Every structure is written in C-alpha cells, then in structure tokens.
Amino acid sequence: MTSFNPRMTVLAAACACVSTVASAQDATLSNPAISAVLDGYYQSAERPMAEREEGFGLGHTELALSANIDDLFYGKLTAVLETHGSETEVGLEEAFIQTLSMPAGFSVRAGRFLSDVGYLNNQHVHTDAFADRPAVYRAFLGSHYFDDGARLDYVAPTDLYWTMGVEAFKGESMRAEDEHGEREFDNIGVYTAYTKLGGDIGISSSWQLGLSYLRNENGRLTAHEAHDEDVVIEDSHDHSHSAMYTGENTYMADFVYKWAPKGNYKYQHLTLSGEYFQVSDFAPLAAHELADAHSVEHLPDDQTGWYVSSVYQFNPNWSAGLRYGRVDTQELHDDHFHEQSLKETEVSLAWHHSHFSTVRLQYTHQNGTNFDGIEDDNLITLQYVMTLGAHSAHQF
C-alpha cells in the first residue's frame, strides 16, 4: 500500500493511481501480487441503505489478485466477502483487463470494474476515512458502483493533470424496480462521461476538480409502481449493491484539496473534499400525461445529495475526520410523490500503526424526515481494517 506524496505532480500521481498498475510493475503471471483486506466492526444500530448491520459483523473484506499479463495488458481480480446475519455473501467486485501501452495517452479497460464517475466511487471502500460511504452514494450509486462494461480513458499532454473518459455498462444494479417483471430493459443500460482536472499549489498543496454524467436508460419508474419507492430493491434493508433511487440522468461535481507541510505526507496532512449529485427524469412517463390532464398535484423536483468532508492526520499514527451530508429523494405514492430527506453528521477518530492497519471509532448522528421510516438516531461504530500483502496504490 502506498500513499500520495504532494512533492509529486498531480499528473504523475493520478496517472499511476488511476491505472492501478503502479503497484504491479514487478508482478507477473508467474509471480502475481496477492493481497487481502480484513474489515471487521461493531455497530450500535443500523443506518439506512448501508451494508453494515447492528452488532458484530464482517464488513468489506476483499481478496485481490493482480499482475501484468505481458507488456501490453494488466489484469486484476477482486473478490469480496460480507456477512449479513447468519449468511456470508461472496461477490466479485473486479475482474478486468487494461491496456498498458496504447499511444497518445489512451487506455482501455474491459470486464467488471468500478466506474470512474465522481471522486470516491473509483476507490475501494476500505480506503475511506469513514466506516460507510456518504448517504448520497448509498442512495444513488449503491454505495460504490461497479459493473460489467468497457472504458476508454484519455490523459491530455498538458501541464495540469487533465483526464477524460467514457464508459458503457450493463447497468443491472441501476435499474428501476420492475415489480411485476413486465418491463423490457436495455442490455447496455448505463453510459457515463467524466473529466478531471488537477494541479499543485507550491510543494505543499494539490487539488482536483471533476465533472461526471451518468445516463441510465433503465432508470425511470413505470406507472404501475404505486405505493412503492423508486427503488431498485424491494427492502431498504436488503444489503445488495443496487442503487436505491434512480433516474435517467445523474449529474455530479466533485472537488478535493490536499495539504502536507513541505510535501511530507507521511507525518501530517489534511484532506478536504466534497461532491454534489443531481438526479432527474425519474418520474413515470405516464405521470407527465396525468400532469397535463391536471390529475396530479405536480411533477417532482430533482433528487439531490451532497457531502463535505475534512480529514486531518495530525501525527503519523492518528487522524480525525468530520463529514456532513444530505440526500433529498422522492417517494412515489399512486399519483403523487412524497419528499423525504436524510441528513448525517459523522465524526471519526482513527489509529494507524502503519499503512497496513487501522482501528477506527466513529460517531454518527442521522436525522431523517419521512425517510424509509428512519427516526433520528445516534450510532457508534468500532472498525478495524487490516491489509495483508501487496496492494494497489490509492487514488489521489
């Protein structure tokens, strides 16, 4: 596991991280890089749309295998284990190949992988500074959106780091609910486009801005889903990775700023980040016709969500984080929508013996308004994250 050093240019660091091949240069088919991440926790209560349950549990525990296939390709396989009650779920989060030597700054990835939209989504959840992803991620991306598909990336030959890309995915986990199994879904349901721009401010600071767009051909509700939320899964406590709230168009903006005195990231650093999501065109097409006939009160506003986060590592072994986020969604009832919102304030304190071991204590206050029946609550989470073996470089 490696960390970002602000002495490097953002271009060099981001290219190394985004390609995920930086840590595998010495790994070959006969000597692959093998790693495991152990994630265990205790949580005092459940939180909406989250994968962790009340009590003791196994979180996002993963086993990864990666290697350069030859001088042209890199491959990675990541399996994930999680416990839900008495059951253990085994899933395949990544299984992709990526080109290594395409000309003119282009690269291609194909298989199953994390989408590069937004800031957090292309990062594994065990790298987060908090026990769970923000509510906006859990609502609109199923915590972290990975899928079967293909990606084309381009890194521009500019002084500032500037990358852009497009993706096409199967999109099964982003489909709106089809309660009666009558709907025909597009086989390629999700298309994305994104761009990210970043640079250095002296030797102590770096920044990055991003814009993303996700087109979901299967994201609009159908009219027969009365009395059901615009969800992909039937139960808000079902621990699948499907998006809870969907729409045809999702717009995202993100920023991150990192500071370390004189570029010494190891001993002290600060990370400020935030993202904003807007989801539109989720109401059934029939609702527009009814609205024209004055049969419904009004068409719903867009669904939105955002968060801001600050994490400060004040010495090599301790870091503290503060995050606030909100998500506002719409629930379909017959011929009208109900507004609902969820606000979360989170404080974390983490002890890091090294890059390979973290023990985290987190306090969460959640405030829900008509949100899946969630009442105001206070949660305590105690988590450990331990890494075994070589591991890919973390994102910027």
Coordinates of C-alpha atoms in Angstrom, one line a residue:
M1 CA 0.0 0.0 0.0
T2 CA 1.3 3.4 -0.9
S3 CA 0.4 6.9 -0.1
F4 CA 0.3 10.1 -2.1
N5 CA 3.2 12.5 -1.8
P6 CA 2.4 16.1 -2.7
R7 CA 6.0 16.5 -3.9
M8 CA 4.9 14.5 -7.0
T9 CA 3.0 16.3 -9.6
V10 CA -0.7 15.5 -9.7
L11 CA -0.3 14.3 -13.2
A12 CA 2.2 11.7 -12.2
A13 CA 0.4 10.6 -9.1
A14 CA -3.0 10.4 -10.7
C15 CA -1.8 8.5 -13.8
A16 CA -0.1 6.0 -11.5
C17 CA -3.2 5.6 -9.3
V18 CA -6.0 5.7 -11.9
S19 CA -4.3 3.0 -14.0
T20 CA -3.9 0.8 -10.8
V21 CA -0.8 -0.7 -12.3
A22 CA 1.8 1.3 -10.3
S23 CA 2.0 -1.4 -7.6
A24 CA 2.1 -4.2 -10.1
Q25 CA 5.1 -3.4 -12.1
D26 CA 7.0 -6.3 -10.6
A27 CA 4.0 -8.6 -10.6
T28 CA 3.9 -11.1 -13.5
L29 CA 1.7 -14.1 -14.4
S30 CA 4.2 -16.4 -12.6
N31 CA 4.5 -14.1 -9.6
P32 CA 1.2 -12.2 -9.2
A33 CA 0.5 -9.6 -6.5
I34 CA -1.8 -11.2 -3.9
S35 CA -3.5 -9.1 -1.1
A36 CA -6.3 -9.4 1.4
V37 CA -8.1 -6.7 3.3
L38 CA -9.8 -7.7 6.6
D39 CA -12.7 -5.4 7.7
G40 CA -14.5 -6.2 10.9
Y41 CA -16.8 -4.0 13.0
Y42 CA -19.2 -3.5 15.8
Q43 CA -22.1 -1.1 15.2
S44 CA -24.7 0.0 17.8
A45 CA -27.6 0.4 15.3
E46 CA -28.4 0.2 11.6
R47 CA -28.3 3.1 9.2
P48 CA -30.5 3.4 6.1
M49 CA -29.1 2.0 2.8
A50 CA -25.9 0.8 4.5
E51 CA -24.3 -2.6 4.3
R52 CA -23.3 -2.8 7.9
E53 CA -25.8 -4.2 10.4
E54 CA -26.3 -3.8 14.1
G55 CA -23.9 -5.7 16.3
F56 CA -20.8 -7.5 15.2
G57 CA -20.1 -8.2 11.6
L58 CA -17.7 -8.7 8.7
G59 CA -17.5 -5.6 6.5
H60 CA -16.0 -5.2 3.1
T61 CA -13.4 -7.9 3.3
E62 CA -11.6 -8.5 0.0
L63 CA -9.1 -10.8 -1.7
A64 CA -7.3 -9.4 -4.7
L65 CA -5.0 -10.9 -7.4
S66 CA -3.3 -8.7 -10.0
A67 CA -0.4 -8.9 -12.4
N68 CA 1.0 -7.6 -15.7
I69 CA -0.2 -10.2 -18.3
D70 CA 2.6 -9.2 -20.7
D71 CA 4.0 -5.9 -22.0
L72 CA 0.5 -4.9 -23.3
F73 CA -2.0 -5.8 -20.6
Y74 CA -2.7 -5.7 -16.9
G75 CA -5.3 -7.8 -15.1
K76 CA -7.0 -7.7 -11.7
L77 CA -9.4 -9.9 -9.8
T78 CA -11.1 -8.8 -6.6
A79 CA -13.5 -11.0 -4.6
V80 CA -15.4 -9.5 -1.6
L81 CA -16.9 -11.3 1.4
E82 CA -19.5 -9.7 3.7
T83 CA -21.8 -11.1 6.5
H84 CA -25.4 -10.3 6.8
G85 CA -26.9 -12.0 9.8
S86 CA -26.1 -15.7 9.7
E87 CA -25.3 -15.6 5.9
T88 CA -22.0 -14.9 4.2
E89 CA -22.1 -13.2 0.9
V90 CA -19.3 -13.7 -1.7
G91 CA -19.2 -11.3 -4.6
L92 CA -17.0 -10.5 -7.5
E93 CA -16.2 -6.7 -7.5
E94 CA -13.5 -6.6 -10.1
A95 CA -12.4 -8.8 -12.9
F96 CA -10.8 -6.7 -15.7
I97 CA -8.0 -6.3 -18.1
Q98 CA -6.4 -2.9 -19.0
T99 CA -4.1 -1.9 -21.8
L100 CA -0.6 -0.7 -20.8
S101 CA 0.9 0.8 -24.0
M102 CA -1.7 2.4 -26.1
P103 CA -0.4 5.5 -27.9
A104 CA -1.3 9.2 -27.4
G105 CA -2.5 8.9 -23.8
F106 CA -5.3 6.5 -24.4
S107 CA -6.1 3.4 -22.4
V108 CA -8.9 0.8 -22.5
R109 CA -10.4 -1.3 -19.7
A110 CA -12.9 -4.1 -20.1
G111 CA -14.6 -6.5 -17.7
R112 CA -16.0 -5.8 -14.3
F113 CA -14.7 -2.7 -12.5
L114 CA -15.5 0.4 -10.5
S115 CA -16.9 3.3 -12.5
D116 CA -14.7 6.4 -12.6
V117 CA -17.6 8.9 -12.0
G118 CA -17.3 11.2 -9.0
Y119 CA -14.4 11.3 -6.6
L120 CA -15.0 8.4 -4.2
N121 CA -16.5 5.8 -6.5
N122 CA -13.3 4.5 -8.1
Q123 CA -11.8 3.9 -4.7
H124 CA -12.2 0.7 -2.7
V125 CA -14.3 1.3 0.4
H126 CA -11.6 0.2 2.8
T127 CA -9.5 3.2 1.8
D128 CA -12.2 5.6 3.1
A129 CA -11.7 7.7 6.2
F130 CA -15.2 6.8 7.5
A131 CA -16.9 3.4 8.1
D132 CA -19.5 3.9 5.3
R133 CA -19.9 5.9 2.1
P134 CA -21.9 9.1 2.4
A135 CA -25.7 8.8 2.2
V136 CA -25.7 10.3 -1.4
Y137 CA -23.5 7.4 -2.5
R138 CA -25.7 4.8 -0.8
A139 CA -28.8 6.3 -2.3
F140 CA -27.8 6.9 -5.9
L141 CA -24.8 4.5 -6.6
G142 CA -25.5 1.6 -4.2
S143 CA -22.5 2.7 -2.0
H144 CA -20.0 2.1 -4.8
Y145 CA -21.0 1.4 -8.4
F146 CA -19.2 -1.4 -10.2
D147 CA -20.4 -3.2 -13.2
D148 CA -19.6 -5.2 -16.4
G149 CA -18.6 -3.0 -19.2
A150 CA -15.8 -1.1 -21.0
R151 CA -14.0 2.2 -20.6
L152 CA -11.9 4.5 -22.8
D153 CA -9.6 6.9 -21.0
Y154 CA -7.5 9.8 -22.3
V155 CA -4.9 11.7 -20.4
A156 CA -4.1 15.0 -22.1
P157 CA -0.4 16.1 -22.6
T158 CA -0.9 19.3 -20.5
D159 CA 1.0 20.9 -17.6
L160 CA -2.1 20.4 -15.4
Y161 CA -3.4 16.9 -14.9
W162 CA -6.4 16.6 -17.3
T163 CA -8.1 13.3 -17.9
M164 CA -11.4 12.4 -19.5
G165 CA -13.2 9.2 -20.3
V166 CA -16.4 7.4 -21.3
E167 CA -17.9 4.1 -20.1
A168 CA -20.7 1.7 -21.1
F169 CA -22.1 -0.8 -18.6
K170 CA -24.7 -3.5 -18.4
G171 CA -26.4 -1.4 -15.7
E172 CA -28.4 -4.2 -14.0
S173 CA -27.8 -2.8 -10.5
M174 CA -29.0 0.7 -11.6
R175 CA -32.4 -0.5 -13.0
A176 CA -35.6 0.9 -11.6
E177 CA -37.8 -1.7 -9.9
D178 CA -39.9 -3.9 -12.1
E179 CA -42.4 -5.3 -9.5
H180 CA -44.3 -7.5 -12.0
G181 CA -41.5 -8.5 -14.3
E182 CA -43.2 -7.0 -17.3
R183 CA -40.6 -4.4 -18.3
E184 CA -38.0 -4.9 -21.1
F185 CA -34.7 -3.4 -20.0
D186 CA -31.9 -2.3 -22.3
N187 CA -29.0 -4.7 -22.2
I188 CA -26.5 -1.8 -22.1
G189 CA -28.3 0.4 -19.7
V190 CA -25.7 2.8 -18.3
Y191 CA -23.4 5.3 -20.1
T192 CA -21.0 7.7 -18.4
A193 CA -18.7 10.5 -19.3
Y194 CA -16.3 12.4 -17.0
T195 CA -13.4 14.8 -16.9
K196 CA -11.0 15.6 -14.1
L197 CA -8.5 18.5 -13.8
G198 CA -5.9 19.0 -11.1
G199 CA -2.6 20.6 -10.2
D200 CA -0.2 21.6 -7.5
I201 CA 0.0 24.7 -5.4
G202 CA 3.6 25.0 -4.4
I203 CA 5.2 22.0 -2.8
S204 CA 2.6 21.6 0.0
S205 CA -0.8 21.5 -1.7
S206 CA -2.6 19.8 -4.5
W207 CA -6.2 20.0 -5.9
Q208 CA -8.5 18.2 -8.2
L209 CA -11.9 19.1 -9.7
G210 CA -14.2 16.7 -11.5
L211 CA -17.5 16.7 -13.5
S212 CA -19.4 13.5 -14.3
Y213 CA -22.5 12.5 -16.1
L214 CA -24.4 9.2 -15.9
R215 CA -27.1 8.2 -18.3
N216 CA -29.3 5.4 -17.1
E217 CA -31.6 4.1 -19.9
N218 CA -33.4 1.9 -17.4
G219 CA -33.7 4.5 -14.5
R220 CA -37.2 5.8 -15.0
L221 CA -40.1 4.4 -12.9
T222 CA -43.0 2.8 -14.5
A223 CA -46.6 3.9 -13.7
H224 CA -47.7 0.6 -12.1
E225 CA -45.3 1.0 -9.2
A226 CA -47.9 2.7 -7.0
H227 CA -47.1 2.8 -3.2
D228 CA -43.5 1.7 -3.8
E229 CA -40.5 3.9 -3.6
D230 CA -38.5 4.5 -6.8
V231 CA -36.0 1.8 -5.7
V232 CA -34.2 -1.0 -7.4
I233 CA -34.6 -3.3 -4.4
E234 CA -37.8 -4.0 -2.5
D235 CA -36.5 -3.7 1.0
S236 CA -34.5 -0.8 2.3
H237 CA -32.5 -3.2 4.4
D238 CA -31.7 -5.6 1.6
H239 CA -27.9 -5.5 1.5
S240 CA -27.4 -5.6 -2.2
H241 CA -25.2 -3.2 -4.1
S242 CA -28.1 -1.8 -6.2
A243 CA -28.9 1.9 -6.3
M244 CA -31.9 2.7 -4.0
Y245 CA -33.0 5.7 -6.1
T246 CA -32.6 6.0 -9.8
G247 CA -33.3 8.4 -12.7
E248 CA -32.4 8.7 -16.4
N249 CA -29.8 11.5 -15.8
T250 CA -27.4 11.9 -12.9
Y251 CA -25.0 14.9 -12.8
M252 CA -22.0 15.0 -10.5
A253 CA -19.4 17.6 -9.4
D254 CA -16.6 16.9 -7.0
F255 CA -13.5 18.6 -5.6
V256 CA -10.6 17.6 -3.4
Y257 CA -7.8 19.6 -1.8
K258 CA -4.8 18.0 -0.1
W259 CA -2.1 19.7 2.1
A260 CA 1.0 18.4 3.7
P261 CA 3.8 20.7 5.2
K262 CA 6.7 20.8 2.7
G263 CA 5.2 17.8 0.9
N264 CA 5.8 15.4 3.8
Y265 CA 2.6 13.4 3.6
K266 CA 3.7 10.7 6.0
Y267 CA 3.7 12.7 9.2
Q268 CA 0.9 15.3 8.8
H269 CA -1.7 16.0 6.1
L270 CA -5.1 17.5 5.6
T271 CA -7.7 16.4 3.0
L272 CA -10.8 18.5 2.2
S273 CA -13.4 17.0 -0.3
G274 CA -17.0 17.2 -1.4
E275 CA -19.4 16.1 -4.0
Y276 CA -22.8 17.1 -5.3
F277 CA -25.3 14.9 -7.1
Q278 CA -28.5 15.8 -9.1
V279 CA -30.8 13.0 -10.4
S280 CA -33.5 13.9 -12.9
D281 CA -36.1 12.3 -15.1
F282 CA -37.2 9.5 -12.7
A283 CA -41.0 10.0 -12.7
P284 CA -43.0 7.6 -14.9
L285 CA -43.8 8.9 -18.3
A286 CA -47.5 8.4 -17.6
A287 CA -47.1 10.9 -14.8
H288 CA -46.4 13.6 -17.4
E289 CA -49.5 12.7 -19.2
L290 CA -51.5 12.8 -16.0
A291 CA -50.0 16.2 -15.1
D292 CA -51.1 17.6 -18.4
A293 CA -54.6 16.4 -17.5
H294 CA -54.3 18.0 -14.1
S295 CA -54.7 14.6 -12.4
V296 CA -51.6 15.0 -10.2
E297 CA -50.6 17.8 -7.9
H298 CA -47.2 18.4 -9.5
L299 CA -44.3 16.6 -11.0
P300 CA -41.5 16.0 -8.5
D301 CA -38.4 18.1 -8.2
D302 CA -35.0 16.6 -8.9
Q303 CA -33.5 14.3 -6.4
T304 CA -30.3 15.7 -4.9
G305 CA -27.5 14.9 -2.5
W306 CA -24.1 16.2 -1.3
Y307 CA -21.5 15.9 1.3
V308 CA -18.4 17.8 2.6
S309 CA -15.6 16.1 4.4
S310 CA -12.4 17.1 6.3
V311 CA -9.8 14.6 7.5
Y312 CA -6.7 15.7 9.3
Q313 CA -3.8 13.3 10.2
F314 CA -2.1 15.3 13.0
N315 CA 0.7 12.8 13.5
P316 CA 1.9 9.5 11.9
N317 CA -0.5 7.4 14.0
W318 CA -3.6 9.4 14.5
S319 CA -6.2 11.1 12.2
A320 CA -9.6 12.7 12.8
G321 CA -12.4 13.3 10.4
L322 CA -15.6 15.3 10.2
R323 CA -18.2 14.8 7.5
Y324 CA -21.7 16.2 6.9
G325 CA -24.0 15.1 4.2
R326 CA -27.6 15.3 3.0
V327 CA -29.8 13.5 0.4
D328 CA -33.3 14.5 -0.7
T329 CA -35.3 11.9 -2.6
Q330 CA -38.9 11.4 -3.9
E331 CA -41.2 8.5 -3.0
L332 CA -44.0 7.6 -5.4
H333 CA -47.5 7.1 -4.0
D334 CA -50.2 6.5 -6.6
D335 CA -50.4 9.7 -8.5
H336 CA -48.1 11.9 -6.4
F337 CA -44.7 12.0 -4.8
H338 CA -43.7 12.4 -1.2
E339 CA -40.5 14.3 -0.4
Q340 CA -38.1 12.8 2.0
S341 CA -34.6 13.7 3.3
L342 CA -31.8 12.2 5.3
K343 CA -29.0 14.2 7.0
E344 CA -25.9 12.7 8.6
T345 CA -23.2 14.2 10.8
E346 CA -20.2 11.9 11.3
V347 CA -17.1 12.2 13.4
S348 CA -14.2 9.7 13.3
L349 CA -11.0 9.1 15.2
A350 CA -8.6 6.6 13.7
W351 CA -5.3 5.0 14.9
H352 CA -2.9 3.8 12.2
H353 CA 0.0 1.7 13.3
S354 CA 1.1 1.7 9.7
H355 CA -0.4 1.9 6.2
F356 CA -1.5 -1.7 6.7
S357 CA -3.5 -1.4 9.9
T358 CA -6.3 1.0 11.0
V359 CA -8.6 0.9 14.0
R360 CA -11.5 3.5 13.8
L361 CA -14.1 4.8 16.3
Q362 CA -16.9 6.7 14.6
Y363 CA -20.0 8.6 15.9
T364 CA -22.9 9.2 13.5
H365 CA -26.0 11.3 14.1
Q366 CA -28.7 10.7 11.5
N367 CA -31.7 12.9 11.0
G368 CA -34.5 11.5 8.8
T369 CA -37.6 13.3 7.5
N370 CA -40.1 10.7 6.1
F371 CA -37.1 8.7 5.0
D372 CA -37.9 4.9 5.0
G373 CA -39.3 5.3 8.5
I374 CA -35.9 6.3 9.9
E375 CA -36.1 8.3 13.0
D376 CA -33.3 10.5 14.5
D377 CA -30.6 8.3 15.9
N378 CA -27.1 8.2 17.2
L379 CA -24.8 5.4 16.1
I380 CA -21.4 4.2 17.3
T381 CA -19.1 2.2 15.0
L382 CA -15.9 0.5 16.0
Q383 CA -14.0 -0.8 13.0
Y384 CA -10.7 -2.4 12.1
V385 CA -9.2 -2.5 8.6
M386 CA -6.0 -4.6 8.1
T387 CA -4.2 -5.2 4.8
L388 CA -2.1 -8.3 4.0
G389 CA 0.3 -8.5 1.1
A390 CA 0.9 -6.1 -1.8
H391 CA -1.9 -3.7 -2.5
S392 CA -2.6 -1.3 -5.4
A393 CA -1.8 2.4 -4.9
H394 CA -4.6 4.5 -3.5
Q395 CA -6.3 7.2 -5.6
F396 CA -5.5 10.9 -5.2

